[in-house]
C-alpha cells in the first residue's frame, strides 16, 4: 500500500482482492490459537526431531525471481519423525520474507485445528527465525508478524 501512496504503483484488482481476503482470514483467526512453541533456525537441510512429546512444524517459502510469484509449504511431524500432515499454497506476487512468514502462519492454523499445544517450528529463513523468535517483534511494522506473535 505504501508503494501505491508514495510511488504511484498500481495493483490488479484480483491481486488486491486476494490480498484482502488473506488478511481477513489472518485477523479472524489471530486470537484463536494458543500454542507453546520454540523456533529453530535450520541451516542443515536434514530434519532434526523436536523434544519428546512435541510436534515439529517445518516450513518454507519460495519466490520466483522472474515474476515474483511465491509458494509456501510445510510439514508437521511428531518426535519420531512420523508425518502427521502437510500443506502447500500459491501466494501470488510476494516477497521472500512474506512467503516465509506466511508459511509459519498457515502451519500454526493447522496446528490449532489439530489441537497441538507443544510445537517446535523449524525454518531455513534466518530473518523469519529472528523476527518470530524475538518477543520485542510484537511492535514490528509487519502485520503478519504481529499476528503470528499473538498466536503464542
Coordinates of C-alpha atoms in Angstrom, one line a residue:
X1 CA 0.0 0.0 0.0
X2 CA 2.9 2.4 0.7
X3 CA 4.1 1.9 -2.9
X4 CA 0.6 2.9 -4.1
X5 CA 0.5 6.1 -2.0
X6 CA 4.1 7.2 -2.3
X7 CA 5.4 5.7 -5.6
X8 CA 2.3 5.6 -7.7
X9 CA 2.3 1.8 -8.0
X10 CA -0.7 0.1 -9.4
X11 CA -2.2 -3.2 -8.5
X12 CA -4.5 -5.6 -10.3
X13 CA -8.0 -6.0 -8.9
X14 CA -7.7 -9.7 -8.4
X15 CA -4.3 -9.2 -6.6
X16 CA -5.9 -6.7 -4.2
X17 CA -8.9 -8.9 -3.6
X18 CA -6.7 -11.9 -2.9
X19 CA -4.5 -9.9 -0.5
X20 CA -7.6 -8.5 1.3
X21 CA -9.1 -12.0 1.6
X22 CA -5.9 -13.4 3.1
X23 CA -5.6 -10.6 5.6
X24 CA -9.2 -11.0 6.6
X25 CA -8.5 -14.7 7.3
X26 CA -5.4 -13.8 9.2
X27 CA -7.1 -11.4 11.6
X28 CA -10.2 -13.5 12.0
X29 CA -8.1 -16.4 13.3
X30 CA -5.4 -14.5 15.2
X31 CA -6.9 -14.8 18.7
X32 CA -7.9 -18.5 18.4
X33 CA -4.5 -20.3 18.6
X34 CA -2.7 -20.8 22.0
X35 CA 0.5 -22.7 21.3
X36 CA 3.7 -23.0 23.3
X37 CA 6.4 -23.1 20.7
X38 CA 10.1 -23.0 20.1
X39 CA 11.6 -21.6 16.9
X40 CA 14.7 -23.2 15.4
X41 CA 16.7 -21.8 12.5
X42 CA 17.7 -24.7 10.3
X43 CA 21.0 -24.3 8.4
X44 CA 21.4 -28.0 7.7
X45 CA 18.8 -29.4 5.2
X46 CA 18.3 -32.6 7.2
X47 CA 15.4 -32.8 9.6
X48 CA 16.0 -32.9 13.3
X49 CA 13.3 -34.1 15.7
X50 CA 11.7 -32.0 18.4
X51 CA 11.9 -32.9 22.0
X52 CA 9.8 -36.0 23.0
X53 CA 6.1 -35.1 23.3
X54 CA 6.4 -32.2 21.0
X55 CA 5.4 -31.8 17.3
X56 CA 7.6 -30.2 14.6
X57 CA 6.4 -27.7 12.0
X58 CA 8.9 -27.4 9.2
X59 CA 8.1 -24.5 6.9
X60 CA 9.5 -23.0 3.7
X61 CA 8.6 -20.3 1.3
X62 CA 9.9 -19.6 -2.2
X63 CA 9.6 -16.7 -4.7
X64 CA 10.3 -16.9 -8.4
X65 CA 12.9 -14.3 -9.5
X66 CA 11.2 -14.0 -12.9
X67 CA 7.7 -12.8 -11.9
X68 CA 7.8 -12.6 -8.0
X69 CA 5.2 -15.3 -7.5
X70 CA 5.5 -17.2 -4.3
X71 CA 4.6 -20.5 -2.9
X72 CA 4.7 -21.9 0.6
X73 CA 4.6 -25.3 2.2
X74 CA 5.2 -27.2 5.4
X75 CA 5.0 -30.5 7.1
X76 CA 4.1 -31.4 10.7
X77 CA 5.8 -34.5 12.2
X78 CA 6.0 -36.0 15.6
X79 CA 9.2 -36.5 17.6
X80 CA 9.7 -39.9 16.0
X81 CA 9.7 -38.2 12.5
X82 CA 6.3 -39.7 11.6
X83 CA 4.4 -37.5 9.1
X84 CA 1.2 -36.0 10.6
X85 CA 0.1 -33.6 7.8
X86 CA 1.4 -31.1 5.3
X87 CA 0.3 -28.2 3.2
X88 CA 1.2 -26.2 0.1
X89 CA -0.2 -22.9 -1.2
X90 CA 0.4 -20.5 -4.1
X91 CA 0.8 -16.9 -2.8
X92 CA 0.7 -14.7 -5.9
X93 CA 3.2 -11.9 -6.1
X94 CA 5.0 -11.6 -2.7
X95 CA 8.4 -11.1 -1.1
X96 CA 10.5 -14.0 0.2
X97 CA 10.1 -12.8 3.8
X98 CA 6.4 -12.6 3.5
X99 CA 6.3 -16.1 2.0
X100 CA 8.4 -17.5 4.8
X101 CA 6.2 -15.8 7.5
X102 CA 3.0 -16.8 5.7
X103 CA 4.2 -20.5 5.7
X104 CA 4.6 -20.2 9.5
X105 CA 1.2 -18.7 9.9
X106 CA -0.5 -21.3 7.7
X107 CA 1.2 -24.0 9.7
X108 CA 0.0 -22.5 13.0
X109 CA -3.6 -22.5 11.8
X110 CA -3.3 -26.2 11.0
X111 CA -1.7 -26.8 14.4
X112 CA -4.7 -25.1 16.1
X113 CA -7.1 -27.3 14.2
X114 CA -5.2 -30.4 15.2
X115 CA -5.2 -29.3 18.9
X116 CA -1.4 -29.4 19.1
X117 CA 0.0 -27.3 22.1
X118 CA 3.7 -28.1 22.1
X119 CA 5.3 -27.1 18.8
X120 CA 8.8 -26.7 17.5
X121 CA 8.9 -24.5 14.4
X122 CA 11.8 -25.0 12.0
X123 CA 12.5 -22.5 9.2
X124 CA 15.5 -22.0 6.9
X125 CA 14.9 -18.3 6.8
X126 CA 17.3 -16.6 9.2
X127 CA 15.3 -13.4 9.0
X128 CA 11.9 -15.0 9.7
X129 CA 13.6 -17.0 12.5
X130 CA 14.9 -13.8 14.1
X131 CA 11.7 -11.9 13.8
X132 CA 9.4 -14.7 15.2
X133 CA 11.9 -15.6 17.9
X134 CA 12.2 -12.0 19.3
X135 CA 9.5 -11.1 21.8
X136 CA 10.0 -7.4 21.0
X137 CA 8.9 -8.0 17.5
X138 CA 5.3 -7.7 18.6
X139 CA 5.7 -4.0 17.8
X140 CA 7.1 -4.7 14.4
X141 CA 5.6 -2.9 11.3
X142 CA 4.9 -6.2 9.6
X143 CA 1.2 -7.0 10.3
X144 CA 1.6 -10.7 9.6
X145 CA 4.4 -11.0 12.1
X146 CA 2.3 -9.3 14.8
X147 CA -0.5 -11.9 14.1
X148 CA 2.0 -14.8 14.3
X149 CA 3.4 -13.5 17.6
X150 CA -0.1 -13.1 19.1
X151 CA -0.7 -16.8 18.4
X152 CA 1.6 -17.7 21.3

